Amino acid sequence: MTSVPAVERPRVVHHGLGRIFFSKPIRVLGLSIILLYILMALLGPVIFPPQIALVANPAKVFQGPTWADPLGTDFQGVSVLAEVVLGARGVLMVGIAAAFFIVVLGVLVGLVAGFVGGLVDTVLMRVTDLFIAVPQFPLLLLVASILNTSSPWMLVLMLSLTSWGALARSVRSQVLSLRERDFVEAARGLGLGTRNIAFKVILPNMLSYVAMNFMISITGAIYAEVGLLFLGVTPFNPDNWGVMLRQAAGTSGALYTTKSMFYVLAPLLAILLLQSGIIFVLGALDEVFNPRLRKGGARA
Amino acid sequence: MMRTIRRFGVAVVMIWMVTTLTFFLIRLMPGNPIATAYQTLLQQGMTAQQAAVQIHILYDVYPNQPVLTQYFVYLWNLVHGNLGTSIVYTGRPVLGLILAAAPWTLLLVSMGLLISFVIGLLLGVIVAIHRDTWIDNLTSQVASVFHGVPNYITGFIFLYFFTVMWPWFPFGNIYNPSIAVGLTFPFVASVAYHAVLPVAAYVFGAFGGWTLSTKSAAMAVLGDDFMMADKIRGLTSAQRLDHLVNNSILPLFTGFVLSLGFMFGGSVFIESMFSIPGLGYLVQSATTQRDYPVMQATFMLLSAAVILANFAADTLYSRIDPRIRN
């Protein structure tokens, strides 16, 4: 009984944070990518004031990269870089907000179902099954076309209501296995109430899982959001990657010329790069929450 | 057997719930299409009577009937295989539209699913065997980035590069309209030629997920006692590989069936991008043209297909894996 890594753990979580992120170059890369997108979302309109940057210029339609427009220009002669940077805010806000609600809803339903059990569990899980079974995209299309709204909050609502099911189911199964563990038994023995056990004992043990799901949900929500705009079912503000894609595929005629390469690829690559950044950081998150995964183990 | 029947009952109830949900979603939402159309007709100077008749012709419902009555009429028609008529393609039964579209979607989706599954299985097993080498690091990283990349991204890239940049493949439709439809070589070849890019788009969107799940399944199998026993018994590496692959496929089976539904959902993008006259295209064009009978029916059928696939996966799994048979 000499080694006591369990006591060591809480300290390591905070002190190791920087070391974990900087231990692998790919994580630094991922972190920088995410920071870049956050900067784009925050400072976009400062760097490219929309009144100036988004003005059409028929003299430079579909130009290749130049010093003034590093990603070339689109079908109206607007700088593609400015469009991508200005699109970041709307896309990220909807993605993050939707991911937040997905995680809250999924965790809440999963926790309650797994912890309360009985009839509540059965009913909640049937509803969850229904939401998992219904194909997300056609459902989104249906709801979007009925609501026909341009409010980003309605978009957030639609995205989160259609994609919390899978998380709820796996949270429930984790709760079912965690509640049989000794430390939960001990908490019960100490006389803690159900709510305390659920939120203060069991929930912290799933935090890594929840955090990783939050990150993945962001990309999922962004995909769905951009996809909906791409299909043109939701009327939404013009500076968005999905709208860029829609115009690239449709009215702009970009698909009839080889000169439009940068315009067509820019929104796609913007999404792929963000996805890569998030994936690269996920491994680090896993290690932050699971000290056992770290190389060299707990420092005894 | 009792278990199977109970599960089937649950599946039927779920299909009924989806049907009900879509029915009321369309009817009860603020600004629902039928109420809007009715109001427009009234404003155009029709009497309530004329407007109601007009709405009945368009949407097959009487707007003044209580919603519950409309619902039972709808269910009654549904049970009798009557899915209503399309608004945009005036007078054409929805069922006919769906039946004409379904084969193309089935063909492309199943090809995409099969090919991505085989690629993912191969990569996953290779990665699991060479765990923690550069092969593992590289492949796993690439697979994680591709895992979850929506197929509209891969599709769009293929579309742009291989039909616009380098016009190696045809753009739009699923066969050359100048060739007569039939089971002849030119027709099949034309379909295959048109299918390359859409199927590739499905494959690139899906192989990453299969690679990762095969990897974790295969790593679990490698840790099993019987793999060690195989080694001690002196089985050749080919025989051990056979055992490894067979046992790694099992846990993937459920995911395989379930992803069918997911890919049907994704067909909305691929088919509208490549102008393929399948179910996804039907859903998309019906949505943008507000063709509600078509939307409602396709959505319901897609959901029903997923729910039934779910049921089939559950039932078949216990037959395939003798360990969980009880």
XYZ file of C-alpha atoms in Angstrom:
626
model
C 0.000 0.000 0.000
C 2.902 2.338 -0.605
C 2.075 3.737 -4.014
C -0.906 6.032 -3.907
C -1.505 7.336 -7.411
C -5.108 8.072 -6.479
C -3.981 10.856 -4.176
C -1.564 12.123 -6.770
C -4.161 12.439 -9.486
C -5.950 15.737 -8.794
C -2.658 17.635 -8.713
C -1.405 16.088 -11.952
C -4.533 17.146 -13.835
C -3.736 20.820 -13.420
C 0.041 20.772 -13.557
C 0.271 18.510 -16.578
C -1.999 20.505 -18.836
C 0.697 22.403 -20.722
C 2.949 19.374 -20.854
C 0.211 17.211 -22.325
C -0.578 19.693 -25.052
C 3.028 20.375 -25.936
C 4.203 16.746 -25.794
C 3.194 16.088 -29.401
C 3.642 18.579 -32.244
C 0.340 17.566 -33.790
C -1.527 18.766 -30.713
C 0.185 22.140 -30.885
C -0.891 22.273 -34.512
C -4.466 21.399 -33.602
C -4.550 23.990 -30.846
C -3.197 26.679 -33.173
C -5.795 25.830 -35.791
C -8.588 26.198 -33.249
C -7.130 29.480 -31.995
C -6.951 30.724 -35.584
C -10.651 30.038 -36.098
C -11.563 31.714 -32.832
C -9.555 34.766 -33.898
C -11.293 34.728 -37.273
C -14.684 34.642 -35.593
C -13.801 37.402 -33.132
C -11.809 39.746 -35.350
C -13.180 38.935 -38.819
C -15.204 42.132 -39.311
C -12.282 44.186 -37.967
C -9.806 42.768 -40.467
C -12.247 42.786 -43.378
C -14.927 45.443 -42.807
C -17.912 43.954 -44.689
C -18.891 47.282 -46.262
C -15.522 47.435 -47.990
C -14.466 43.795 -48.352
C -17.716 42.400 -49.773
C -18.277 44.958 -52.512
C -18.650 43.363 -55.940
C -15.996 44.228 -58.491
C -16.870 43.011 -62.007
C -13.343 43.810 -63.170
C -11.801 40.914 -61.243
C -14.182 37.978 -61.494
C -12.628 34.526 -60.808
C -9.062 35.710 -60.455
C -6.287 33.489 -59.188
C -4.395 34.286 -55.999
C -2.734 37.685 -55.853
C -1.122 39.605 -52.987
C -4.313 41.599 -52.534
C -6.572 38.522 -52.633
C -4.497 35.550 -51.444
C -7.293 33.071 -52.250
C -8.414 34.693 -55.467
C -11.850 36.182 -56.120
C -15.362 34.811 -56.576
C -17.969 35.265 -59.303
C -18.609 38.839 -58.218
C -14.958 39.750 -57.861
C -15.089 39.623 -54.048
C -12.028 38.381 -52.201
C -12.518 34.712 -51.239
C -10.312 35.095 -48.168
C -12.561 37.875 -46.858
C -15.629 35.688 -47.426
C -14.114 32.748 -45.584
C -12.957 34.869 -42.648
C -16.262 36.704 -42.367
C -18.180 33.425 -42.569
C -16.389 32.001 -39.532
C -18.397 33.879 -36.899
C -21.828 32.697 -37.992
C -20.712 29.126 -38.609
C -18.817 28.770 -35.324
C -21.506 30.393 -33.186
C -24.215 28.085 -34.456
C -21.889 25.077 -34.206
C -20.807 25.767 -30.642
C -24.277 26.687 -29.415
C -25.798 23.589 -30.996
C -23.060 21.372 -29.529
C -23.695 22.882 -26.105
C -27.398 22.054 -26.206
C -26.739 18.596 -27.662
C -24.429 17.803 -24.749
C -26.749 19.258 -22.092
C -29.740 17.393 -23.460
C -27.882 14.148 -24.047
C -26.260 14.104 -20.617
C -29.453 15.069 -18.811
C -31.592 12.443 -20.504
C -28.872 9.775 -20.165
C -28.237 10.535 -16.484
C -31.890 10.603 -15.502
C -32.718 7.464 -17.486
C -29.760 5.513 -16.128
C -30.118 6.727 -12.584
C -33.850 6.777 -11.977
C -34.523 3.616 -13.976
C -37.923 1.931 -14.113
C -40.711 3.501 -16.120
C -38.850 6.798 -16.552
C -35.948 4.910 -18.100
C -38.192 2.968 -20.463
C -40.051 6.039 -21.677
C -36.919 8.160 -22.082
C -35.097 5.430 -23.950
C -38.003 4.806 -26.324
C -38.006 8.510 -27.173
C -34.221 8.395 -27.580
C -34.492 5.381 -29.864
C -36.988 7.258 -31.974
C -34.660 10.209 -32.359
C -31.755 7.919 -33.215
C -33.781 5.962 -35.732
C -35.114 8.918 -37.670
C -32.518 9.870 -40.301
C -31.221 13.242 -39.188
C -30.840 14.945 -42.492
C -34.230 14.341 -44.035
C -35.777 15.361 -40.689
C -33.762 18.575 -40.681
C -34.868 19.288 -44.227
C -38.495 18.728 -43.323
C -38.414 20.942 -40.228
C -36.315 23.620 -41.900
C -38.671 23.888 -44.835
C -41.692 24.146 -42.545
C -40.168 26.729 -40.217
C -38.625 28.618 -43.126
C -36.839 30.855 -40.672
C -33.671 32.846 -41.031
C -32.992 33.038 -37.307
C -29.716 31.365 -36.345
C -31.275 30.398 -33.005
C -33.942 28.361 -34.724
C -31.151 26.659 -36.620
C -29.419 25.894 -33.314
C -32.671 24.550 -31.916
C -33.244 22.302 -34.935
C -29.691 20.992 -34.959
C -29.636 20.194 -31.253
C -33.107 18.655 -31.139
C -32.227 16.240 -33.930
C -28.856 14.990 -32.699
C -28.774 14.388 -28.949
C -29.978 10.792 -29.114
C -26.716 8.886 -29.520
C -25.057 10.731 -26.653
C -28.027 10.124 -24.337
C -27.881 6.404 -25.023
C -24.169 6.065 -24.325
C -24.323 8.291 -21.231
C -27.050 6.043 -19.900
C -24.996 2.908 -20.417
C -22.015 4.558 -18.709
C -24.209 5.539 -15.779
C -25.462 1.974 -15.511
C -21.909 0.673 -15.225
C -20.620 3.485 -12.994
C -23.416 3.211 -10.453
C -22.299 -0.310 -9.590
C -18.763 0.843 -8.790
C -17.411 0.942 -5.242
C -17.031 4.687 -4.956
C -20.663 5.229 -5.819
C -21.585 2.634 -3.251
C -19.412 4.533 -0.777
C -21.123 7.817 -1.625
C -24.453 6.161 -1.055
C -23.157 4.820 2.221
C -22.242 8.364 3.228
C -25.901 9.242 2.823
C -25.584 11.516 -0.197
C -28.840 12.187 -2.016
C -29.649 10.951 -5.487
C -29.059 14.327 -7.067
C -25.671 14.668 -5.386
C -24.591 11.219 -6.482
C -25.744 11.800 -10.040
C -24.233 15.230 -10.539
C -21.280 15.290 -8.139
C -20.077 11.692 -8.153
C -21.090 10.115 -11.451
C -21.046 13.114 -13.790
C -17.420 14.112 -13.023
C -16.369 10.579 -13.918
C -17.817 11.001 -17.372
C -16.421 14.458 -17.960
C -13.763 13.393 -20.440
C -16.352 11.577 -22.457
C -18.695 14.548 -22.347
C -15.962 17.030 -23.257
C -14.882 14.962 -26.228
C -18.447 14.629 -27.352
C -18.840 18.366 -27.129
C -15.904 18.856 -29.490
C -17.182 16.236 -31.926
C -20.680 17.671 -31.752
C -19.307 21.031 -32.848
C -18.027 19.551 -36.082
C -21.212 17.550 -36.528
C -23.368 20.625 -36.059
C -21.231 22.647 -38.438
C -21.529 19.939 -41.086
C -25.281 19.852 -40.752
C -25.544 23.640 -40.701
C -23.380 24.154 -43.767
C -25.187 21.275 -45.466
C -28.601 22.818 -44.895
C -27.434 26.139 -46.273
C -25.820 24.320 -49.166
C -29.134 22.713 -50.065
C -30.742 26.118 -49.799
C -33.616 25.215 -47.476
C -32.944 27.840 -44.829
C -32.796 31.457 -45.875
C -29.829 32.699 -43.901
C -27.428 35.600 -44.004
C -25.148 35.625 -47.028
C -21.679 35.438 -45.454
C -21.560 31.788 -44.668
C -19.509 28.893 -45.987
C -22.635 26.932 -46.830
C -23.970 29.798 -48.918
C -20.587 30.054 -50.628
C -20.809 26.370 -51.502
C -24.354 26.749 -52.722
C -23.393 29.572 -55.006
C -20.306 27.714 -56.146
C -22.445 24.727 -57.129
C -25.310 26.699 -58.593
C -25.988 30.166 -59.835
C -22.446 31.527 -59.932
C -21.384 29.301 -62.805
C -18.212 28.345 -60.953
C -18.663 24.755 -62.072
C -18.319 25.753 -65.718
C -14.840 27.215 -65.459
C -11.526 25.911 -64.212
C -10.549 29.385 -63.058
C -12.772 29.124 -59.990
C -10.685 26.522 -58.160
C -9.828 28.610 -55.122
C -13.372 29.855 -54.770
C -14.815 26.333 -54.894
C -12.260 24.758 -52.592
C -11.926 27.518 -49.971
C -15.127 26.851 -47.973
C -14.514 23.081 -48.159
C -10.973 23.417 -46.887
C -12.089 25.849 -44.192
C -14.378 23.148 -42.809
C -11.841 20.342 -43.199
C -9.117 22.334 -41.464
C -11.358 23.059 -38.478
C -12.283 19.375 -38.275
C -8.605 18.383 -38.340
C -7.768 20.876 -35.591
C -10.481 19.469 -33.351
C -9.445 15.862 -34.036
C -5.796 16.618 -33.257
C -6.729 18.114 -29.887
C -9.098 15.302 -28.904
C -6.238 12.951 -28.052
C -4.832 15.512 -25.633
C -8.233 15.968 -23.976
C -8.412 12.240 -23.460
C -5.088 12.308 -21.633
C -6.033 15.323 -19.533
C -9.003 13.489 -18.094
C -7.520 9.978 -17.997
C -4.162 10.183 -16.202
C -3.625 6.483 -16.763
C -3.121 7.092 -20.485
C -0.136 9.368 -19.934
C 3.298 8.176 -20.860
C 5.343 7.401 -17.759
C 2.200 6.953 -15.702
C 1.396 8.931 -12.581
C 4.412 10.559 -11.036
C 4.674 8.731 -7.720
C -38.988 -16.119 -30.669
C -41.075 -14.097 -28.195
C -38.203 -11.621 -28.091
C -38.229 -11.240 -31.863
C -41.979 -10.682 -31.934
C -41.734 -8.103 -29.168
C -38.957 -6.280 -31.015
C -40.960 -6.322 -34.208
C -43.883 -4.818 -32.308
C -41.610 -2.044 -31.017
C -40.432 -1.370 -34.580
C -44.003 -1.104 -35.843
C -44.944 1.256 -33.013
C -41.917 3.416 -33.808
C -42.854 3.623 -37.474
C -46.348 4.659 -36.442
C -44.876 7.315 -34.142
C -42.717 8.755 -36.936
C -45.743 8.828 -39.231
C -47.808 10.623 -36.633
C -45.004 13.017 -35.820
C -44.535 14.070 -39.444
C -48.261 14.372 -39.993
C -48.728 16.773 -37.107
C -45.441 18.526 -37.752
C -46.709 19.560 -41.170
C -50.274 20.314 -40.079
C -49.764 22.054 -36.772
C -46.682 24.175 -37.275
C -47.324 27.880 -37.393
C -47.498 28.890 -41.028
C -48.018 25.299 -42.192
C -48.318 25.046 -45.970
C -51.939 23.984 -46.072
C -53.194 26.799 -43.837
C -51.064 29.277 -45.756
C -52.384 28.099 -49.113
C -55.951 28.226 -47.791
C -55.493 31.827 -46.582
C -53.926 32.832 -49.898
C -56.875 31.415 -51.807
C -59.308 33.273 -49.562
C -57.418 36.502 -50.115
C -57.544 35.931 -53.854
C -61.278 36.296 -53.553
C -62.449 32.679 -53.406
C -65.289 31.751 -51.138
C -64.467 29.452 -48.250
C -66.261 26.670 -50.113
C -64.213 27.070 -53.321
C -60.978 27.391 -51.417
C -61.675 24.206 -49.492
C -62.357 22.307 -52.715
C -59.166 23.706 -54.254
C -57.140 22.672 -51.206
C -58.676 19.237 -51.386
C -57.558 18.887 -54.989
C -54.041 20.057 -54.162
C -53.367 18.381 -50.840
C -55.982 15.682 -50.577
C -57.319 17.083 -47.303
C -60.304 19.188 -46.379
C -58.880 22.179 -44.504
C -62.044 22.629 -42.454
C -62.118 19.098 -41.170
C -60.814 18.628 -37.649
C -57.128 17.653 -37.723
C -57.892 14.337 -36.054
C -60.290 13.376 -38.830
C -57.659 14.319 -41.394
C -55.195 12.171 -39.499
C -57.379 9.089 -39.558
C -58.119 9.576 -43.240
C -54.384 9.804 -43.838
C -53.649 6.650 -41.850
C -56.459 4.810 -43.621
C -55.024 5.761 -47.013
C -51.537 4.877 -45.872
C -52.505 1.383 -44.776
C -54.011 0.890 -48.212
C -50.780 1.898 -49.910
C -52.102 5.291 -51.002
C -49.441 7.884 -50.291
C -51.284 10.698 -52.022
C -50.397 12.544 -55.201
C -47.568 14.915 -55.911
C -48.212 18.662 -56.084
C -45.345 19.505 -58.404
C -45.676 16.556 -60.778
C -49.389 17.132 -60.956
C -51.447 14.057 -60.376
C -48.614 11.544 -60.243
C -48.966 9.172 -57.307
C -46.224 9.602 -54.732
C -45.696 5.867 -54.486
C -44.814 5.685 -58.176
C -42.288 8.508 -57.849
C -40.653 6.771 -54.911
C -40.513 3.372 -56.597
C -38.898 4.916 -59.672
C -36.263 6.661 -57.563
C -35.421 3.954 -55.026
C -33.313 1.579 -57.216
C -30.685 4.231 -57.983
C -30.280 5.151 -54.349
C -30.124 1.509 -53.296
C -27.482 0.794 -55.927
C -25.202 3.717 -55.090
C -25.588 3.530 -51.312
C -24.992 -0.217 -51.113
C -21.963 0.002 -53.407
C -20.534 2.835 -51.337
C -21.202 1.040 -48.089
C -19.692 -2.265 -49.242
C -16.539 -0.763 -50.710
C -15.887 1.520 -47.743
C -16.502 -1.385 -45.370
C -13.986 -3.623 -47.141
C -11.363 -0.864 -47.269
C -11.956 0.019 -43.623
C -11.774 -3.640 -42.592
C -8.434 -4.140 -44.368
C -6.899 -0.935 -43.024
C -8.235 -1.562 -39.523
C -6.780 -5.063 -39.293
C -3.426 -3.907 -40.685
C -3.314 -1.058 -38.199
C -4.240 -3.310 -35.270
C -1.451 -5.748 -36.153
C 1.109 -2.961 -36.541
C -0.027 -1.152 -33.453
C 2.014 1.879 -32.340
C 4.180 1.925 -35.462
C 4.212 4.724 -38.005
C 1.659 2.783 -40.061
C -0.741 2.949 -37.131
C -0.070 6.615 -36.368
C -0.458 7.748 -39.948
C -3.472 5.628 -40.859
C -5.311 6.302 -37.610
C -4.782 10.034 -37.895
C -5.960 10.104 -41.516
C -8.923 7.896 -40.655
C -9.946 10.137 -37.744
C -9.873 13.213 -39.918
C -11.907 11.497 -42.634
C -14.264 9.947 -40.109
C -17.272 12.196 -40.027
C -16.299 14.283 -43.017
C -19.661 14.769 -44.673
C -19.963 13.333 -48.144
C -20.892 16.704 -49.641
C -17.301 17.759 -49.092
C -15.752 14.686 -50.708
C -18.434 14.733 -53.405
C -17.871 18.363 -54.231
C -14.123 17.920 -54.471
C -14.520 14.934 -56.813
C -17.133 16.765 -58.826
C -14.944 19.780 -59.312
C -11.707 17.983 -60.072
C -12.928 15.107 -62.198
C -15.720 16.705 -64.172
C -14.627 20.367 -64.378
C -10.861 20.473 -63.937
C -10.179 17.215 -65.735
C -13.393 16.115 -67.454
C -12.721 12.401 -67.119
C -16.165 11.545 -65.837
C -19.641 12.633 -66.958
C -21.465 15.287 -64.977
C -25.045 14.711 -63.941
C -27.577 11.898 -64.338
C -26.873 8.234 -63.748
C -26.825 6.977 -67.334
C -26.443 8.417 -70.803
C -30.022 9.298 -71.896
C -29.258 8.384 -75.496
C -28.823 4.721 -74.538
C -31.970 2.622 -74.280
C -32.764 1.472 -70.743
C -32.367 -2.248 -70.333
C -30.050 -4.980 -69.163
C -27.702 -4.474 -72.094
C -23.972 -4.018 -71.881
C -23.882 -0.382 -73.074
C -26.517 0.613 -70.512
C -24.847 -1.160 -67.585
C -21.476 0.258 -68.607
C -22.946 3.732 -68.788
C -24.452 3.383 -65.324
C -21.146 2.108 -63.935
C -19.281 5.011 -65.540
C -21.704 7.561 -64.085
C -21.626 5.861 -60.684
C -17.861 6.082 -60.127
C -17.745 9.569 -58.631
C -20.861 9.365 -56.416
C -19.749 5.993 -55.038
C -16.235 7.339 -54.454
C -17.764 10.245 -52.540
C -19.633 7.814 -50.271
C -16.515 5.705 -49.803
C -14.264 8.596 -48.827
C -16.836 9.846 -46.376
C -17.218 6.475 -44.687
C -14.003 4.427 -44.778
C -12.431 6.352 -41.879
C -15.163 5.321 -39.484
C -14.863 1.667 -40.514
C -11.088 1.762 -40.130
C -11.327 3.086 -36.594
C -14.017 0.693 -35.458
C -12.270 -2.298 -37.056
C -9.067 -1.245 -35.339
C -10.618 -1.216 -31.891
C -12.494 -4.468 -32.547
C -9.358 -6.181 -33.859
C -7.260 -4.950 -30.947
C -9.772 -6.421 -28.519
C -9.642 -9.755 -30.390
C -5.829 -9.737 -30.410
C -5.933 -9.547 -26.623
C -8.218 -12.579 -26.384
C -6.909 -15.848 -24.997
C -7.756 -17.868 -28.091
C -5.393 -15.789 -30.219
C -2.606 -16.710 -27.827
C -3.750 -20.339 -27.969
C -3.632 -20.193 -31.763
C -0.037 -19.084 -31.553
C 0.897 -21.829 -29.103
C -0.859 -24.444 -31.233
C 1.469 -23.369 -34.023
C -1.175 -22.247 -36.493
C 0.201 -20.477 -39.535
C -0.107 -16.719 -39.653
C -2.685 -17.059 -42.444
C -4.902 -19.146 -40.171
C -4.459 -16.712 -37.302
C -5.288 -13.799 -39.591
C -8.431 -15.626 -40.623
C -9.499 -16.016 -36.985
C -8.656 -12.378 -36.311
C -10.676 -11.019 -39.231
C -13.677 -13.271 -38.605
C -13.900 -12.268 -34.976
C -13.337 -8.585 -35.683
C -16.213 -8.404 -38.149
C -18.806 -9.494 -35.593
C -19.016 -6.315 -33.516
C -19.105 -4.267 -36.721
C -22.211 -5.991 -37.984
C -24.733 -3.845 -36.102
C -22.982 -0.674 -37.178
C -22.995 -1.890 -40.770
C -26.741 -2.296 -40.877
C -27.348 0.960 -39.030
C -25.105 2.962 -41.311
C -27.367 2.028 -44.222
C -29.872 4.449 -42.804
C -27.238 7.077 -42.253
C -26.081 6.783 -45.836
C -29.616 7.039 -47.136
C -29.782 10.345 -45.310
C -26.515 11.424 -46.899
C -27.845 10.576 -50.350
C -29.644 13.930 -50.255
C -26.339 15.670 -50.916
C -24.683 13.291 -53.306
C -27.753 12.912 -55.477
C -28.582 16.589 -55.699
C -24.924 17.359 -56.388
C -24.572 14.776 -59.158
C -28.200 15.151 -60.336
C -29.006 11.488 -59.806
C -32.757 10.809 -59.928
C -32.833 8.847 -56.643
C -34.596 9.170 -53.303
C -32.230 11.813 -51.958
C -32.814 13.966 -54.998
C -36.546 13.443 -54.635
C -36.419 14.575 -50.992
C -34.330 17.597 -51.844
C -36.379 18.766 -54.822
C -39.631 18.131 -52.984
C -38.335 20.223 -50.095
C -37.275 23.193 -52.167
C -40.536 23.078 -54.135
C -42.619 22.498 -50.995
C -44.139 19.314 -52.383
C -45.466 18.144 -49.019
C -47.073 14.820 -49.938
C -43.777 13.696 -51.499
C -41.694 15.020 -48.595
C -43.883 13.375 -46.016
C -43.922 10.025 -47.777
C -40.209 9.852 -48.557
C -39.309 10.928 -45.058
C -41.604 8.321 -43.597
C -40.260 5.575 -45.856
C -36.636 6.468 -45.068
C -37.367 6.361 -41.348
C -39.255 3.109 -41.687
C -36.315 1.612 -43.590
C -33.913 2.623 -40.825
C -36.171 1.276 -38.084
C -36.608 -2.029 -39.909
C -32.846 -2.241 -40.537
C -32.378 -1.740 -36.818
C -34.778 -4.570 -36.089
C -33.050 -6.813 -38.618
C -29.637 -6.061 -37.102
C -30.844 -6.934 -33.604
C -32.467 -10.155 -34.725
C -29.683 -11.336 -37.018
C -26.914 -10.489 -34.597
C -27.988 -13.049 -32.057
C -28.025 -15.665 -34.814
C -24.579 -14.785 -36.109
C -22.862 -14.635 -32.746
C -23.604 -17.857 -30.873
C -22.216 -16.374 -27.662
C -25.135 -14.037 -27.112
C -27.818 -16.552 -28.066
C -29.912 -17.426 -25.064
